[in-house]
């Protein structure tokens, strides 16, 4: 969740792509590679002087930090060292384009880094993010196992790991290592199901970035709509912290059993990012309001070269067609891009949460062709001239668009899929359908026939 080049704002475009299409990975078992029994890792001489702390960083206001961050702090009084272990680093030294394409394909190699606490905290202070620290109460045998795991992880062949957003990230690494140290007690005590889904958790954390929230909602399929267990929910830093605070440890103080986390400290405190308006309200209004206005501007126009025929056009055509052009360009661009990402993800990406998405019924890659047509409306303020050769293609295309929207309506309305489609069904589908019909009846006309002279 942080970059090895964290101060380079030039990575914004990369992280934006990651945020939209690269947050999701294949299901992982979460099983750790067994530590070798013949490991030569030397333990500290006095495990009582070895202390571990959970570092939890609040959400930020950027695509890459909107879920928060987790790190593990180790203080060893035996040699006076203080180290923060951070599993959220990635390397873009191979180039931004290559990194972005690999991320889209599902090749996501993250790495463990170690830093002095002041270095780590200065970074969060610059980002104005709240940081909490809690002591992790482990007995000596648990400390020994966790220490050995961390030293194993620092070996060059083990530093890099295949990042999977829901199942293997900077937070689940800490969860899994603590669970291993405690002999599986954390997983055993967090096997109950929650009412939450992966989709709901993702959208909740992107309330401060409306464009990203609506984009992710469109591109995620039904795999993210199952309910998650308490264990799975701990892919989120805030969930891990809350769950661990409510678990007992195997350590007692004055005959009282301690909780797993204690001695909470707020190392720095800032206001969290403010939630934005539900993006579907805004997108629905931007699409539906001008479309309804254009319907009110419709009128029947006689075709002078066919005395008995007429067509549907607009009042104030110079204004109406330009408005249709603006709406058409915005819709064609968004629909085409979403279609390209969803279809490309299906065939190219390793992110299975982008496959077999019902929203492909609404968003087609070929809708990008509509940019040329909408541009003509915007510039010329008149219908697109169809020939007898192009008219069938245009009519069948728009008919197919309308029919797939009706299929989407039936699937969503009758609950025929596990995929959550309620927001698109309620806020975007009406405007998209009405726009398609409007374009069909008023956006095109047959080219005037040429008179033959003998």
Coordinates of C-alpha atoms in Angstrom, one line a residue:
X1 CA 0.0 0.0 0.0
X2 CA 3.1 2.2 -0.1
X3 CA 5.7 2.6 -2.8
X4 CA 9.4 2.0 -2.5
X5 CA 9.5 5.4 -4.1
X6 CA 6.9 6.8 -1.8
X7 CA 7.7 10.5 -2.4
X8 CA 7.4 10.4 -6.2
X9 CA 4.0 11.9 -7.1
X10 CA 4.7 10.9 -10.7
X11 CA 3.3 7.4 -9.8
X12 CA -0.2 8.8 -9.5
X13 CA -1.2 7.5 -12.9
X14 CA 0.1 4.1 -12.1
X15 CA -1.6 3.9 -8.8
X16 CA -4.8 5.1 -10.3
X17 CA -4.8 2.2 -12.7
X18 CA -3.9 -0.1 -9.9
X19 CA -6.8 1.2 -7.8
X20 CA -9.3 0.6 -10.6
X21 CA -8.2 -2.7 -12.1
X22 CA -5.6 -4.1 -9.8
X23 CA -7.0 -4.4 -6.3
X24 CA -8.2 -7.9 -6.7
X25 CA -6.5 -11.2 -6.7
X26 CA -7.3 -14.9 -6.9
X27 CA -8.4 -16.8 -3.8
X28 CA -5.5 -17.8 -1.6
X29 CA -5.5 -20.5 1.1
X30 CA -3.4 -18.2 3.3
X31 CA -1.1 -21.2 4.3
X32 CA 2.4 -20.1 5.2
X33 CA 5.5 -21.8 3.9
X34 CA 6.8 -24.0 6.7
X35 CA 9.9 -22.7 8.5
X36 CA 12.9 -25.1 8.0
X37 CA 13.5 -27.1 11.1
X38 CA 17.3 -26.9 10.6
X39 CA 17.2 -23.1 10.5
X40 CA 20.4 -21.5 11.8
X41 CA 18.5 -18.3 12.9
X42 CA 19.9 -17.3 16.4
X43 CA 17.3 -16.1 18.9
X44 CA 17.9 -13.1 21.1
X45 CA 19.6 -14.1 24.4
X46 CA 16.7 -12.8 26.5
X47 CA 13.2 -13.1 24.9
X48 CA 11.8 -11.1 27.8
X49 CA 13.6 -8.1 26.3
X50 CA 12.0 -8.7 22.9
X51 CA 8.8 -6.7 22.3
X52 CA 6.4 -6.5 19.4
X53 CA 3.9 -3.8 18.5
X54 CA 1.1 -3.5 16.0
X55 CA 1.3 -0.3 13.9
X56 CA -2.0 0.7 12.3
X57 CA -2.2 3.6 9.9
X58 CA -5.5 5.3 9.1
X59 CA -6.8 5.7 5.6
X60 CA -5.5 8.5 3.4
X61 CA -7.1 10.5 0.7
X62 CA -5.4 8.9 -2.3
X63 CA -6.1 5.8 -4.4
X64 CA -3.2 3.9 -3.0
X65 CA -3.7 4.7 0.7
X66 CA -7.5 4.7 1.1
X67 CA -7.6 1.4 3.0
X68 CA -5.0 2.2 5.5
X69 CA -1.8 0.3 6.3
X70 CA -0.4 -2.2 8.8
X71 CA 3.2 -2.7 9.9
X72 CA 4.9 -4.6 12.7
X73 CA 7.4 -3.0 15.1
X74 CA 10.0 -5.0 16.9
X75 CA 12.0 -3.6 19.7
X76 CA 15.0 -5.7 20.9
X77 CA 16.6 -4.5 24.1
X78 CA 19.3 -7.1 23.8
X79 CA 21.0 -5.1 21.0
X80 CA 19.1 -1.8 21.3
X81 CA 17.4 -2.1 17.9
X82 CA 14.0 -0.7 16.9
X83 CA 12.7 -1.9 13.5
X84 CA 9.5 -1.5 11.6
X85 CA 8.6 -4.3 9.2
X86 CA 6.6 -3.1 6.2
X87 CA 5.2 -5.5 3.6
X88 CA 3.7 -2.8 1.4
X89 CA 6.5 -2.0 -0.9
X90 CA 6.6 -2.4 -4.7
X91 CA 9.3 -1.5 -7.3
X92 CA 8.7 0.4 -10.5
X93 CA 12.4 0.4 -11.6
X94 CA 11.4 -1.6 -14.7
X95 CA 9.3 1.3 -15.9
X96 CA 5.8 2.6 -15.2
X97 CA 4.2 1.1 -18.3
X98 CA 5.6 -2.3 -17.7
X99 CA 4.7 -2.2 -14.0
X100 CA 1.1 -1.1 -14.8
X101 CA 0.6 -3.8 -17.4
X102 CA 2.0 -6.5 -15.1
X103 CA -0.3 -5.3 -12.4
X104 CA -3.3 -5.5 -14.7
X105 CA -2.3 -9.1 -15.7
X106 CA -2.1 -10.1 -12.0
X107 CA 1.7 -10.1 -11.7
X108 CA 2.1 -8.2 -8.5
X109 CA 5.4 -8.7 -6.7
X110 CA 5.5 -6.8 -3.4
X111 CA 8.4 -6.9 -0.9
X112 CA 9.2 -6.6 2.7
X113 CA 11.2 -3.6 3.8
X114 CA 12.6 -2.6 7.2
X115 CA 12.9 1.0 8.5
X116 CA 13.7 3.0 11.5
X117 CA 10.4 4.1 13.3
X118 CA 11.2 7.8 12.8
X119 CA 11.6 7.2 9.0
X120 CA 8.3 5.4 8.8
X121 CA 6.4 7.9 11.0
X122 CA 7.7 11.0 9.1
X123 CA 6.1 9.5 6.0
X124 CA 2.7 9.2 7.7
X125 CA 3.1 12.7 9.2
X126 CA 3.6 14.2 5.7
X127 CA 0.5 12.3 4.5
X128 CA -1.5 13.6 7.6
X129 CA -2.6 10.1 8.6
X130 CA -3.4 9.0 12.1
X131 CA -1.2 6.2 13.5
X132 CA -2.0 3.8 16.4
X133 CA 0.4 1.6 18.2
X134 CA -0.5 -1.4 20.5
X135 CA 1.7 -3.8 22.4
X136 CA 1.3 -7.4 21.2
X137 CA 1.3 -9.6 24.3
X138 CA 3.1 -12.9 23.4
X139 CA 4.8 -15.4 25.6
X140 CA 8.4 -16.3 25.0
X141 CA 7.8 -19.3 22.8
X142 CA 5.4 -17.3 20.7
X143 CA 8.0 -14.5 20.4
X144 CA 10.6 -17.0 19.4
X145 CA 8.4 -18.3 16.6
X146 CA 7.5 -14.8 15.3
X147 CA 11.1 -13.7 15.5
X148 CA 12.2 -16.7 13.4
X149 CA 9.5 -16.0 10.9
X150 CA 10.6 -12.4 10.5
X151 CA 14.3 -13.3 10.1
X152 CA 13.3 -16.0 7.5
X153 CA 11.3 -13.3 5.7
X154 CA 14.3 -11.0 5.5
X155 CA 16.4 -13.6 3.7
X156 CA 16.9 -12.4 0.0
X157 CA 15.0 -15.3 -1.5
X158 CA 11.9 -14.6 0.8
X159 CA 11.6 -10.8 0.7
X160 CA 9.4 -10.7 -2.4
X161 CA 5.9 -12.2 -2.3
X162 CA 3.0 -12.4 -4.8
X163 CA 0.6 -9.7 -3.6
X164 CA -3.1 -10.6 -3.6
X165 CA -5.2 -7.7 -2.3
X166 CA -7.8 -9.6 -0.3
X167 CA -5.7 -12.6 0.7
X168 CA -2.0 -11.7 0.9
X169 CA -1.2 -8.1 1.6
X170 CA 0.7 -6.0 4.1
X171 CA -2.1 -6.6 6.7
X172 CA -2.7 -10.3 6.2
X173 CA 1.1 -10.9 6.5
X174 CA 1.0 -9.6 10.0
X175 CA -2.3 -11.5 10.7
X176 CA -0.8 -14.8 9.4
X177 CA 2.5 -14.4 11.2
X178 CA 0.8 -13.7 14.6
X179 CA -1.6 -16.6 14.0
X180 CA 1.3 -18.9 13.3
X181 CA 3.1 -17.8 16.5
X182 CA 0.0 -18.5 18.5
X183 CA -0.6 -21.9 17.0
X184 CA -3.6 -21.0 15.0
X185 CA -5.6 -19.5 17.8
X186 CA -6.5 -16.3 15.9
X187 CA -8.0 -18.2 13.0
X188 CA -9.9 -20.5 15.3
X189 CA -11.4 -17.6 17.2
X190 CA -12.4 -15.6 14.0
X191 CA -14.1 -18.2 11.9
X192 CA -17.6 -16.7 12.3
X193 CA -19.2 -15.1 9.3
X194 CA -19.9 -11.4 9.1
X195 CA -22.8 -9.6 7.3
X196 CA -20.2 -7.8 5.1
X197 CA -19.1 -8.6 1.5
X198 CA -15.8 -7.7 -0.2
X199 CA -17.7 -5.3 -2.4
X200 CA -19.3 -3.5 0.5
X201 CA -16.0 -3.2 2.3
X202 CA -14.2 -1.8 -0.8
X203 CA -16.9 0.7 -1.5
X204 CA -17.1 1.8 2.1
X205 CA -13.4 2.6 2.0
X206 CA -13.6 4.6 -1.2
X207 CA -16.4 6.9 0.0
X208 CA -13.9 9.8 -0.2
X209 CA -13.0 9.0 -3.8
X210 CA -16.3 8.9 -5.7
X211 CA -15.0 8.2 -9.2
X212 CA -12.9 5.3 -8.0
X213 CA -15.8 3.9 -6.0
X214 CA -18.2 3.8 -9.0
X215 CA -15.5 2.5 -11.3
X216 CA -14.7 -0.4 -8.9
X217 CA -18.4 -1.2 -8.5
X218 CA -18.8 -1.4 -12.2
X219 CA -15.8 -3.6 -12.8
X220 CA -16.2 -6.1 -9.9
X221 CA -18.1 -9.3 -10.6
X222 CA -20.0 -11.7 -8.4
X223 CA -16.9 -13.1 -6.7
X224 CA -16.8 -10.1 -4.4
X225 CA -20.4 -10.4 -3.4
X226 CA -20.2 -13.3 -1.0
X227 CA -20.2 -12.6 2.7
X228 CA -16.8 -12.8 4.4
X229 CA -15.6 -14.3 7.7
X230 CA -14.1 -12.4 10.5
X231 CA -10.7 -13.9 9.5
X232 CA -11.1 -12.8 5.8
X233 CA -12.3 -9.3 6.9
X234 CA -8.9 -8.8 8.5
X235 CA -7.3 -8.0 5.1
X236 CA -8.3 -4.5 6.2
X237 CA -5.9 -2.8 8.7
X238 CA -8.8 -1.4 10.8
X239 CA -10.5 -4.8 11.0
X240 CA -7.3 -6.5 12.0
X241 CA -6.8 -4.0 14.8
X242 CA -10.3 -4.2 16.1
X243 CA -10.4 -8.1 16.0
X244 CA -7.1 -8.5 17.7
X245 CA -8.1 -6.0 20.5
X246 CA -10.9 -8.3 21.4
X247 CA -8.9 -11.5 21.6
X248 CA -7.3 -12.8 24.8
X249 CA -3.6 -13.6 24.9
X250 CA -1.7 -16.4 26.6
X251 CA 0.1 -13.9 28.9
X252 CA -1.0 -13.0 32.4
X253 CA -0.1 -10.0 34.6
X254 CA -0.7 -10.3 38.3
X255 CA -2.8 -13.5 37.6
X256 CA -5.1 -11.5 35.2
X257 CA -5.0 -12.7 31.6
X258 CA -4.1 -9.9 29.2
X259 CA -5.8 -9.1 25.9
X260 CA -3.7 -9.8 22.9
X261 CA -3.3 -6.0 22.3
X262 CA -2.8 -3.5 25.1
X263 CA -1.2 -0.1 25.9
X264 CA -2.8 1.8 23.0
X265 CA -0.9 4.9 21.9
X266 CA -1.9 7.4 19.3
X267 CA 1.5 8.3 17.8
X268 CA 0.0 11.1 15.6
X269 CA -3.6 12.1 14.9
X270 CA -5.2 13.8 11.9
X271 CA -8.8 14.2 10.6
X272 CA -9.8 11.3 8.2
X273 CA -10.8 12.2 4.7
X274 CA -14.4 13.3 4.3
X275 CA -16.9 11.1 2.5
X276 CA -18.2 12.4 -0.8
X277 CA -21.7 12.3 -2.2
X278 CA -22.8 8.9 -3.4
X279 CA -21.3 8.8 -6.9
X280 CA -24.4 7.2 -8.4
X281 CA -26.6 10.2 -7.4
X282 CA -24.3 12.5 -9.3
X283 CA -23.8 10.2 -12.3
X284 CA -27.5 9.5 -12.6
X285 CA -28.4 13.1 -12.4
X286 CA -25.7 14.2 -15.0
X287 CA -27.0 11.6 -17.4
X288 CA -30.8 11.6 -16.8
X289 CA -31.5 15.3 -16.5
X290 CA -30.2 16.5 -19.9
X291 CA -31.7 13.4 -21.6
X292 CA -35.2 14.2 -20.3
X293 CA -34.7 17.8 -21.4
X294 CA -33.8 16.6 -24.9
X295 CA -36.9 14.5 -25.0
X296 CA -38.9 17.6 -24.3
X297 CA -37.2 19.3 -27.2
X298 CA -38.3 16.6 -29.7
X299 CA -40.5 17.6 -32.6
X300 CA -41.6 16.1 -36.0
X301 CA -39.8 17.6 -39.0
X302 CA -41.2 17.1 -42.6
X303 CA -38.7 15.7 -45.1
X304 CA -39.0 18.0 -48.1
X305 CA -37.6 15.4 -50.5
X306 CA -40.2 12.9 -49.4
X307 CA -43.5 14.7 -49.4
X308 CA -45.3 12.0 -47.4
X309 CA -42.5 11.4 -44.9
X310 CA -41.2 13.1 -41.7
X311 CA -38.5 12.4 -39.1
X312 CA -38.0 13.2 -35.5
X313 CA -35.7 16.1 -34.8
X314 CA -35.1 18.8 -32.1
X315 CA -36.3 22.2 -31.5
X316 CA -33.4 24.7 -31.3
X317 CA -31.2 22.1 -33.1
X318 CA -27.9 24.1 -32.8
X319 CA -28.2 23.9 -29.0
X320 CA -29.9 20.5 -28.7
X321 CA -27.5 18.6 -30.9
X322 CA -24.5 20.1 -29.2
X323 CA -26.0 19.1 -25.8
X324 CA -26.5 15.6 -27.2
X325 CA -22.9 15.6 -28.5
X326 CA -21.6 16.4 -25.0
X327 CA -23.7 13.7 -23.3
X328 CA -22.8 11.3 -26.1
X329 CA -19.1 11.9 -25.8
X330 CA -19.0 11.5 -22.0
X331 CA -21.2 8.3 -22.2
X332 CA -19.3 6.7 -25.1
X333 CA -15.9 7.4 -23.5
X334 CA -16.9 6.0 -20.1
X335 CA -18.8 3.0 -21.5
X336 CA -16.0 2.1 -23.9
X337 CA -13.3 2.4 -21.4
X338 CA -15.1 0.3 -18.8
X339 CA -15.9 -2.2 -21.5
X340 CA -12.3 -2.4 -22.6
X341 CA -11.1 -3.0 -19.1
X342 CA -13.7 -5.6 -18.3
X343 CA -13.3 -7.5 -21.5
X344 CA -9.5 -7.1 -21.5
X345 CA -9.4 -8.3 -17.9
X346 CA -11.4 -11.4 -18.7
X347 CA -8.9 -12.5 -21.4
X348 CA -5.6 -11.0 -20.3
X349 CA -5.6 -10.3 -16.6
X350 CA -5.1 -12.8 -13.8
X351 CA -7.6 -10.9 -11.6
X352 CA -10.5 -13.3 -11.5
X353 CA -12.7 -10.7 -9.9
X354 CA -12.8 -9.0 -13.4
X355 CA -14.2 -12.0 -15.2
X356 CA -17.7 -12.8 -16.4
X357 CA -19.2 -9.5 -15.4
X358 CA -22.9 -8.8 -16.1
X359 CA -22.1 -5.1 -16.5
X360 CA -20.6 -6.0 -19.9
X361 CA -24.2 -5.9 -21.1
X362 CA -24.2 -2.2 -20.5
X363 CA -20.7 -1.2 -21.3
X364 CA -19.3 -2.3 -24.7
X365 CA -15.7 -1.6 -25.9
X366 CA -17.2 -0.7 -29.3
X367 CA -19.0 2.2 -27.7
X368 CA -15.8 4.2 -28.2
X369 CA -16.8 4.4 -31.8
X370 CA -19.6 6.7 -30.6
X371 CA -17.0 9.4 -29.9
X372 CA -16.8 10.2 -33.6
X373 CA -20.6 10.4 -34.0
X374 CA -21.0 12.5 -30.9
X375 CA -18.2 14.8 -32.0
X376 CA -20.1 15.4 -35.3
X377 CA -23.2 16.3 -33.3
X378 CA -21.2 18.7 -31.2
X379 CA -19.5 20.4 -34.2
X380 CA -22.1 20.3 -36.9
X381 CA -25.3 20.5 -34.8
X382 CA -27.1 18.1 -37.1
X383 CA -28.0 14.4 -37.3
X384 CA -25.4 11.9 -38.5
X385 CA -26.0 11.2 -42.2
X386 CA -26.6 7.4 -42.8
X387 CA -26.2 5.8 -46.2
X388 CA -28.1 2.7 -47.2
X389 CA -25.0 0.7 -46.5
X390 CA -24.4 2.0 -43.0
X391 CA -28.0 2.3 -41.8
X392 CA -28.5 -1.4 -41.2
X393 CA -25.4 -1.6 -39.0
X394 CA -26.4 1.5 -37.0
X395 CA -29.9 0.3 -36.5
X396 CA -28.9 -3.3 -35.5
X397 CA -26.3 -1.9 -33.1
X398 CA -28.7 0.3 -31.3
X399 CA -31.3 -2.4 -31.3
X400 CA -28.8 -4.8 -29.7
X401 CA -27.9 -2.2 -27.1
X402 CA -31.5 -1.7 -26.2
X403 CA -32.2 -5.4 -26.0
X404 CA -29.2 -6.1 -23.8
X405 CA -30.3 -3.3 -21.4
X406 CA -33.7 -5.0 -21.2
X407 CA -31.9 -8.3 -20.4
X408 CA -29.9 -6.5 -17.7
X409 CA -33.1 -5.1 -16.3
X410 CA -34.6 -8.6 -16.1
X411 CA -31.5 -10.2 -14.5
X412 CA -31.1 -7.4 -11.9
X413 CA -34.8 -7.0 -11.2
X414 CA -35.5 -10.7 -10.8
X415 CA -32.3 -11.4 -8.9
X416 CA -31.0 -14.0 -11.3
X417 CA -27.3 -13.5 -10.4
X418 CA -25.3 -13.2 -7.2
X419 CA -23.6 -10.1 -8.6
X420 CA -24.7 -6.9 -6.9
X421 CA -26.3 -4.7 -9.6
X422 CA -28.7 -2.6 -7.6
X423 CA -26.9 0.7 -7.9
X424 CA -26.4 0.5 -11.7
X425 CA -30.0 -0.8 -12.1
X426 CA -31.5 2.1 -10.1
X427 CA -29.3 5.0 -11.1
X428 CA -27.6 4.4 -14.5
X429 CA -29.8 2.0 -16.4
X430 CA -32.7 4.4 -16.9
X431 CA -30.6 7.1 -18.3
X432 CA -28.6 4.8 -20.5
X433 CA -31.7 3.2 -22.0
X434 CA -33.4 6.5 -22.6
X435 CA -30.2 7.9 -24.2
X436 CA -30.0 4.9 -26.5
X437 CA -33.6 5.3 -27.7
X438 CA -33.1 9.1 -28.1
X439 CA -30.0 8.6 -30.2
X440 CA -31.9 6.0 -32.3
X441 CA -34.8 8.2 -33.1
X442 CA -33.2 11.7 -33.4
X443 CA -29.5 11.3 -33.8
X444 CA -29.4 9.9 -37.4
X445 CA -31.1 10.4 -40.7
X446 CA -30.8 8.9 -44.1
X447 CA -28.7 10.9 -46.5
X448 CA -30.7 12.9 -49.0
X449 CA -31.0 10.9 -52.2
X450 CA -29.1 12.2 -55.2
X451 CA -31.3 13.1 -58.2
X452 CA -30.4 11.6 -61.5
X453 CA -30.2 13.8 -64.6
X454 CA -30.3 12.6 -68.2

